Coordinates of C-alpha atoms and ligand atoms in Angstrom, one line a residue:
M381 CA -27.5 8.0 7.2
K382 CA -26.4 9.0 10.7
K383 CA -22.7 8.9 11.3
E384 CA -23.0 5.9 13.7
E385 CA -24.8 3.9 11.0
V386 CA -22.1 4.8 8.4
I387 CA -19.3 3.7 10.8
E388 CA -21.2 0.4 11.4
K389 CA -21.5 -0.2 7.7
L390 CA -17.8 0.5 7.1
A391 CA -16.9 -1.8 10.0
E392 CA -19.1 -4.5 8.7
L393 CA -17.4 -4.2 5.2
I394 CA -13.9 -4.3 6.8
V395 CA -14.8 -7.4 8.9
K396 CA -16.7 -9.4 6.2
K397 CA -15.0 -8.4 3.0
G398 CA -11.8 -6.8 4.2
V399 CA -10.3 -9.6 6.5
N400 CA -13.3 -12.0 6.1
I401 CA -12.8 -13.0 9.7
Q402 CA -13.4 -16.8 10.4
K403 CA -15.1 -18.4 13.4
G404 CA -12.6 -18.8 16.1
Q405 CA -9.9 -16.6 14.5
P406 CA -8.3 -13.7 16.4
L407 CA -8.1 -10.2 15.1
N408 CA -5.6 -7.4 15.6
V409 CA -6.5 -3.8 14.8
S410 CA -4.0 -1.0 14.7
S411 CA -5.6 2.4 15.1
N412 CA -4.8 6.0 16.2
L413 CA -6.9 7.7 18.8
E414 CA -9.2 9.6 16.4
S415 CA -10.1 6.3 14.7
A416 CA -11.4 4.8 17.9
P417 CA -15.1 4.9 16.8
L418 CA -14.2 2.7 13.8
A419 CA -11.8 0.4 15.8
I420 CA -14.6 -0.1 18.4
A421 CA -17.2 -0.8 15.7
I422 CA -14.8 -3.3 14.0
T423 CA -14.3 -5.0 17.4
K424 CA -18.0 -5.5 17.8
E425 CA -18.5 -6.8 14.2
A426 CA -15.6 -9.2 14.5
Y427 CA -17.0 -10.7 17.7
K428 CA -20.4 -11.0 16.1
A429 CA -18.7 -12.9 13.2
G430 CA -17.1 -15.3 15.7
A431 CA -13.7 -13.9 16.4
S432 CA -11.9 -15.6 19.3
W433 CA -10.3 -12.4 20.5
V434 CA -9.8 -8.9 19.3
H435 CA -6.9 -6.7 20.3
V436 CA -6.6 -3.0 19.4
D437 CA -3.2 -1.3 19.3
F438 CA -3.9 2.4 19.8
D439 CA -1.0 4.6 18.8
D440 CA -0.4 8.2 17.6
A441 CA 2.0 9.8 15.2
Y442 CA 2.9 12.4 17.9
I443 CA 3.8 9.6 20.4
S444 CA 6.2 8.3 17.7
K445 CA 7.4 11.8 17.0
Y446 CA 8.4 12.6 20.6
G447 CA 10.1 9.2 20.9
L448 CA 12.2 10.0 17.9
M449 CA 13.0 13.5 19.0
Y450 CA 14.0 12.8 22.6
Q451 CA 15.3 9.2 22.8
S452 CA 19.1 8.8 22.5
E453 CA 20.4 7.1 19.4
E454 CA 21.4 4.2 21.5
Q455 CA 17.9 3.8 22.8
L456 CA 16.4 4.2 19.3
K457 CA 18.4 1.2 18.1
K458 CA 17.0 -1.1 20.8
V459 CA 13.8 -2.9 19.7
P460 CA 11.8 -4.1 22.8
E461 CA 11.6 -7.9 22.6
W462 CA 8.0 -7.9 23.8
I463 CA 6.8 -5.9 20.7
M464 CA 8.2 -8.5 18.4
D465 CA 6.8 -11.3 20.6
K466 CA 3.4 -9.7 20.6
Y467 CA 3.3 -9.8 16.7
L468 CA 4.6 -13.4 16.7
Y469 CA 2.0 -14.5 19.3
G470 CA -0.8 -13.3 17.0
I471 CA 0.9 -14.9 13.9
R472 CA 1.1 -18.3 15.6
E473 CA -2.6 -18.1 16.5
G474 CA -3.4 -17.3 12.8
V475 CA -4.4 -13.7 13.4
A476 CA -6.2 -11.5 10.9
M477 CA -4.9 -7.9 10.8
V478 CA -6.7 -4.6 10.2
S479 CA -4.7 -1.4 9.9
I480 CA -6.6 1.9 10.0
A481 CA -4.6 4.4 8.0
S482 CA -5.1 7.9 9.3
P483 CA -1.9 9.9 8.7
K484 CA -0.9 13.1 10.5
P485 CA 0.9 15.1 7.8
N486 CA 2.7 17.5 10.1
A487 CA 3.7 15.1 12.8
M488 CA 7.3 14.5 11.6
V489 CA 8.1 18.1 11.0
G490 CA 11.4 18.9 12.7
V491 CA 12.4 15.2 13.1
D492 CA 15.8 14.2 11.7
P493 CA 15.2 11.7 8.8
K494 CA 18.3 9.9 9.9
K495 CA 16.7 9.1 13.3
I496 CA 13.6 7.8 11.5
Q497 CA 15.8 5.6 9.4
M498 CA 17.8 4.5 12.4
Q499 CA 14.7 3.2 14.2
Q500 CA 13.4 1.5 11.0
M501 CA 16.7 -0.2 10.5
A502 CA 16.7 -1.5 14.1
M503 CA 13.3 -3.0 13.6
Q504 CA 14.1 -4.5 10.1
S505 CA 17.4 -6.1 11.2
H506 CA 15.7 -7.8 14.2
P507 CA 15.9 -11.6 13.8
K508 CA 12.1 -11.9 14.2
F509 CA 11.3 -9.2 11.6
A510 CA 11.3 -11.5 8.4
E511 CA 8.7 -13.9 9.8
I512 CA 6.4 -10.9 10.8
M513 CA 6.7 -9.2 7.4
D514 CA 6.3 -12.4 5.4
Y515 CA 3.0 -13.2 7.2
S516 CA 1.2 -10.4 5.3
M517 CA 3.4 -10.1 2.3
S518 CA 2.8 -13.8 1.5
N519 CA -0.8 -13.7 2.5
K520 CA -0.3 -16.3 5.2
G521 CA -3.2 -14.7 7.0
Q522 CA -5.9 -12.2 5.9
W523 CA -5.0 -8.5 6.3
C524 CA -6.8 -5.3 5.4
V525 CA -5.7 -1.6 5.2
C526 CA -8.6 0.8 5.4
S527 CA -9.0 4.4 6.5
Y528 CA -10.6 6.9 8.9
P529 CA -10.2 10.7 8.9
N530 CA -8.5 12.9 11.5
F531 CA -8.7 16.7 11.7
E532 CA -5.0 17.4 10.9
W533 CA -5.1 15.2 7.8
A534 CA -8.5 16.7 6.7
K535 CA -7.1 20.2 6.9
K536 CA -4.1 19.2 4.7
V537 CA -6.4 17.7 2.1
F538 CA -8.9 20.6 2.1
P539 CA -6.8 23.7 3.0
N540 CA -9.4 26.1 1.5
L541 CA -12.5 24.9 3.3
P542 CA -13.8 26.2 6.7
E543 CA -12.2 24.1 9.5
E544 CA -15.6 22.8 10.8
E545 CA -16.3 21.2 7.4
V546 CA -13.0 19.4 6.6
F547 CA -13.4 16.3 8.7
D548 CA -16.8 15.4 7.3
K549 CA -15.7 16.2 3.8
L550 CA -12.7 13.8 4.1
F551 CA -15.0 11.2 5.6
D552 CA -17.4 11.5 2.7
A553 CA -14.5 11.1 0.2
I554 CA -13.2 8.0 2.1
L555 CA -16.7 6.4 2.1
K556 CA -17.4 7.2 -1.6
T557 CA -14.0 5.8 -2.8
S558 CA -14.5 2.8 -0.5
R559 CA -17.9 2.1 -2.1
V560 CA -19.7 2.4 1.2
D561 CA -23.3 3.0 0.0
N562 CA -26.5 1.3 1.1
D563 CA -25.2 -2.2 0.4
P564 CA -21.4 -2.1 0.4
I565 CA -21.0 -5.9 0.6
K566 CA -22.9 -6.2 -2.7
A567 CA -20.9 -3.3 -4.3
W568 CA -17.7 -5.0 -3.4
E569 CA -18.8 -8.3 -4.9
K570 CA -19.4 -6.5 -8.1
H571 CA -16.2 -4.6 -7.9
N572 CA -14.1 -7.7 -7.2
A573 CA -15.7 -9.5 -10.2
N574 CA -14.7 -6.5 -12.4
M575 CA -11.1 -6.5 -11.1
A576 CA -10.9 -10.3 -11.6
K577 CA -11.9 -9.9 -15.2
R578 CA -9.2 -7.3 -15.9
S579 CA -6.5 -9.5 -14.2
K580 CA -7.6 -12.5 -16.3
I581 CA -7.1 -10.5 -19.5
M582 CA -3.6 -9.4 -18.4
N583 CA -2.8 -13.0 -17.4
E584 CA -3.9 -14.3 -20.8
F585 CA -1.6 -11.8 -22.6
N586 CA 1.3 -13.1 -20.5
F587 CA 3.5 -10.2 -21.5
K588 CA 7.3 -10.4 -21.4
S589 CA 7.6 -6.6 -20.9
L590 CA 5.8 -3.3 -20.7
H591 CA 7.0 -0.1 -22.2
Y592 CA 5.8 3.2 -20.6
K593 CA 5.9 6.6 -22.2
N594 CA 4.4 10.1 -21.5
S595 CA 5.2 13.8 -22.1
L596 CA 6.7 14.3 -18.6
G597 CA 9.7 12.3 -19.6
T598 CA 8.8 8.8 -18.6
D599 CA 10.3 6.4 -21.1
F600 CA 11.1 3.0 -19.6
T601 CA 10.7 -0.7 -20.1
I602 CA 9.8 -3.1 -17.3
E603 CA 10.2 -6.8 -17.8
L604 CA 7.7 -8.9 -15.9
I605 CA 8.8 -11.8 -13.8
P606 CA 8.4 -15.0 -15.9
N607 CA 5.3 -17.0 -14.7
H608 CA 3.9 -13.8 -13.2
I609 CA 0.3 -13.5 -12.0
W610 CA -1.7 -10.3 -12.2
S611 CA -4.2 -9.9 -9.4
G612 CA -6.6 -7.2 -8.2
G613 CA -9.4 -6.8 -5.8
S614 CA -9.8 -9.8 -3.5
E615 CA -7.0 -12.3 -2.9
N616 CA -6.8 -15.7 -1.2
S617 CA -4.9 -16.4 1.9
A618 CA -2.7 -19.5 2.2
K619 CA -5.7 -21.2 3.8
G620 CA -7.9 -20.3 0.9
I621 CA -9.8 -17.5 2.6
E622 CA -10.9 -14.7 0.3
F623 CA -10.1 -11.2 1.6
N624 CA -9.5 -7.6 0.4
P625 CA -6.1 -6.3 1.4
N626 CA -7.0 -2.7 0.5
I627 CA -10.2 -0.8 1.0
P628 CA -10.4 1.1 -1.4
T629 CA -8.6 -0.6 -4.3
E630 CA -8.6 0.0 -8.0
E631 CA -5.3 -1.6 -9.1
V632 CA -4.3 -4.8 -10.9
F633 CA -0.7 -5.6 -10.1
T634 CA 2.1 -8.1 -10.5
A635 CA 5.9 -8.4 -9.9
P636 CA 8.6 -7.1 -12.2
N637 CA 11.7 -9.1 -13.1
K638 CA 14.2 -7.6 -10.6
Y639 CA 17.0 -7.1 -13.2
G640 CA 14.8 -6.2 -16.2
V641 CA 14.0 -2.5 -15.7
N642 CA 15.6 0.2 -17.8
G643 CA 15.0 3.8 -18.5
K644 CA 13.6 6.9 -16.7
V645 CA 10.3 7.2 -14.8
V646 CA 8.9 10.5 -13.6
A647 CA 6.5 10.5 -10.6
T648 CA 3.1 12.2 -11.2
K649 CA 2.0 12.7 -7.6
P650 CA 3.9 13.7 -4.5
L651 CA 4.8 10.9 -2.1
F652 CA 4.0 11.3 1.6
T653 CA 6.3 8.9 3.5
Q654 CA 8.3 9.0 6.7
G655 CA 6.2 12.0 7.7
K656 CA 7.5 14.1 4.8
L657 CA 6.2 15.1 1.4
V658 CA 8.6 14.3 -1.5
E659 CA 7.7 16.3 -4.6
D660 CA 8.6 16.3 -8.3
F661 CA 10.9 13.3 -8.3
W662 CA 12.2 10.8 -10.8
F663 CA 14.3 7.6 -11.0
E664 CA 16.5 6.2 -13.6
F665 CA 17.0 2.4 -13.8
K666 CA 19.7 0.3 -15.4
D667 CA 19.3 -3.5 -15.3
G668 CA 16.7 -3.1 -12.6
K669 CA 18.7 -0.9 -10.3
V670 CA 18.1 2.7 -9.5
V671 CA 21.3 4.4 -10.9
N672 CA 20.1 8.0 -10.6
Y673 CA 17.3 9.9 -8.9
G674 CA 16.2 13.4 -8.0
A675 CA 13.5 15.4 -6.2
K676 CA 12.7 19.1 -6.0
K677 CA 11.7 18.6 -2.4
E678 CA 12.8 16.2 0.4
Q679 CA 15.5 14.4 -1.6
A680 CA 17.0 13.1 1.6
V681 CA 13.8 11.0 2.1
L682 CA 14.3 9.6 -1.4
K683 CA 17.9 8.7 -0.4
N684 CA 16.6 6.8 2.7
I685 CA 14.2 4.9 0.5
V686 CA 16.7 3.9 -2.2
E687 CA 19.6 3.1 0.2
N688 CA 17.6 1.4 2.9
D689 CA 18.9 -2.1 2.1
P690 CA 20.4 -4.0 -0.9
G691 CA 16.9 -4.7 -2.3
S692 CA 15.3 -1.3 -1.8
C693 CA 16.9 0.1 -5.1
Y694 CA 15.0 -2.5 -7.2
L695 CA 11.3 -2.6 -8.1
G696 CA 9.0 -5.0 -6.4
E697 CA 5.6 -4.1 -7.9
V698 CA 4.0 -2.9 -11.1
A699 CA 0.4 -1.8 -10.9
L700 CA -2.1 -0.5 -13.4
V701 CA -4.9 1.9 -12.6
P702 CA -6.9 3.7 -15.2
F703 CA -6.7 7.5 -15.2
D704 CA -10.5 7.6 -15.0
S705 CA -10.6 5.7 -11.7
P706 CA -13.1 7.2 -9.1
I707 CA -10.2 8.3 -6.8
Q708 CA -8.5 10.2 -9.6
Q709 CA -11.8 11.6 -10.7
S710 CA -12.5 12.9 -7.2
G711 CA -9.6 15.3 -7.9
I712 CA -8.5 15.0 -4.3
L713 CA -4.8 14.5 -3.4
F714 CA -5.1 12.4 -0.2
Y715 CA -1.4 12.5 0.9
N716 CA -2.0 8.9 1.8
T717 CA -0.7 6.0 -0.4
L718 CA -3.8 3.8 0.2
F719 CA -5.8 6.4 -1.8
D720 CA -3.2 8.1 -4.0
E721 CA -1.8 4.7 -5.3
N722 CA -5.4 3.8 -6.4
A723 CA -5.7 6.9 -8.4
S724 CA -2.8 6.2 -10.6
C725 CA -0.6 3.6 -12.2
H726 CA 2.2 3.0 -9.7
L727 CA 5.4 1.1 -9.0
A728 CA 7.0 0.2 -5.7
L729 CA 10.6 0.1 -4.8
G730 CA 11.4 -2.8 -2.5
M731 CA 9.7 -6.1 -1.5
A732 CA 7.7 -7.9 -4.2
Y733 CA 4.6 -10.0 -3.3
P734 CA 5.4 -13.7 -3.7
S735 CA 1.8 -14.3 -4.6
C736 CA 2.6 -12.6 -8.0
L737 CA 4.7 -15.6 -9.0
K738 CA 3.1 -19.0 -9.8
G739 CA 3.9 -21.2 -6.8
G740 CA 5.8 -18.2 -5.2
T741 CA 4.3 -18.4 -1.7
E742 CA 5.5 -22.0 -1.4
M743 CA 9.0 -21.2 -2.5
S744 CA 12.0 -20.6 -0.3
F745 CA 13.5 -17.1 -0.3
E746 CA 16.4 -18.4 -2.4
Q747 CA 14.0 -19.9 -5.0
Q748 CA 12.0 -16.7 -5.2
E749 CA 15.2 -14.6 -5.6
K750 CA 16.4 -17.0 -8.4
A751 CA 13.1 -16.5 -10.2
G752 CA 13.7 -12.7 -10.3
L753 CA 11.4 -11.7 -7.4
N754 CA 12.9 -8.8 -5.4
H755 CA 13.4 -9.0 -1.7
A756 CA 13.8 -6.0 0.5
K757 CA 12.9 -4.7 4.0
T758 CA 10.6 -2.0 2.6
H759 CA 7.9 -1.5 0.0
V760 CA 7.3 2.1 -1.1
D761 CA 4.8 2.8 -3.7
F762 CA 5.0 5.9 -6.0
M763 CA 2.7 7.1 -8.7
V764 CA 3.5 7.3 -12.4
G765 CA 0.1 7.4 -14.1
S766 CA -0.8 10.5 -16.2
K767 CA -3.5 11.6 -18.6
D768 CA -1.3 10.9 -21.6
L769 CA 0.4 7.6 -20.4
E770 CA 0.9 5.0 -23.1
I771 CA 1.8 1.4 -22.3
I772 CA 2.8 -1.1 -24.9
G773 CA 3.0 -4.8 -23.9
T774 CA 5.4 -7.1 -25.7
K775 CA 4.7 -10.9 -25.7
F776 CA 7.3 -13.6 -25.7
D777 CA 6.8 -14.1 -29.5
G778 CA 7.6 -10.4 -30.1
T779 CA 4.1 -9.3 -30.9
T780 CA 2.9 -6.1 -29.3
V781 CA -0.4 -5.0 -27.8
Q782 CA -1.4 -1.4 -26.7
V783 CA -2.4 -1.8 -23.1
F784 CA -2.9 1.9 -22.1
K785 CA -3.8 4.8 -24.3
N786 CA -4.4 8.3 -23.0
G787 CA -4.0 7.1 -19.4
N788 CA -6.6 4.3 -19.6
F789 CA -6.9 0.6 -20.5
T790 CA -7.6 -0.1 -24.1
F791 CA -9.9 -3.0 -23.1
Ligands
ZN2041 ZN1 -0.1 -1.4 -5.5
ZN2042 ZN1 2.4 -1.5 -3.3

């Protein structure tokens, strides 16, 4: 297939299965400059599917970098009102949102993490922020995170290949893991059916808690939120529209009980966040809260994550991914959570998805909190799956079931 055709197929998948755009619905796309061919193809597909309007926000990690480097602290703390209003305008029109992830691994080199955090805090403490974040976290409208390569990212992923090959090589890996073959729509229907089957089994077990153990030193118990729901693959928006929040995806996930996490968990992949690569890190939990943590590299970033707000030191997501998932099998470290989290069992510090709790999306914040669902201003995934990971589930009647053996589901 020619590159233009492949981009068209990927765009069609994102519009039809990713956000499943409805007739008369607007679409917002966020993209960097290198991803323009995909953003433009998505725009065309969305209009063909009946979108009322399509808006593309073009940005670049280096534009953010120089803002952070050269603006005064006072300026960084100001959030332009029109930016928040632009989001709210779309939300009130029932917008669908596509975000094209295409990270630039070196962009934040030399930027003070404190300034990154300062800007984030300003955004998060803005009075309009909660409504904007809730729109996607509670699936009020359809949203989809997908991906497109850029040269800097591709060089980081394939440091030993000739420079002229890296872009195409990364694009191939994205297409393969995103199941973009001759008929991606059909491939995703099958994949979604498989993911639904696995979620159903987990829901029928209705575990009280899961216990994780491996040779790296992970030994911890995570209670699940009572009345939890496991989901994976496609989800439904508040209006009942089926969509795929992540392309690719391999996880089934739910919400932990905020105060029911105890023990130590060791990360199995580096975490690329805030423009930095955190390596060889671990967390220790007591009654849900991170009480100790460490990293061989970029510990300051870990500190930003844990101390961001009162909820950011509690878990908000527990996700299961078999070690033999296609992304893990590709052997590629993508330095991008969208891919790396789908190669491995993971957890997330911070905000939980209300859809993981029965009736959760209709509850008030206070009711969700009371049920044990974590609230925070961030959601940061980190990977904990390994080849020797064992997970034992305990039901409410005390009986146990082996869920994972040697890194994979037992069923
Ligand atoms: Zn996840
Ligand atoms: Zn997550």
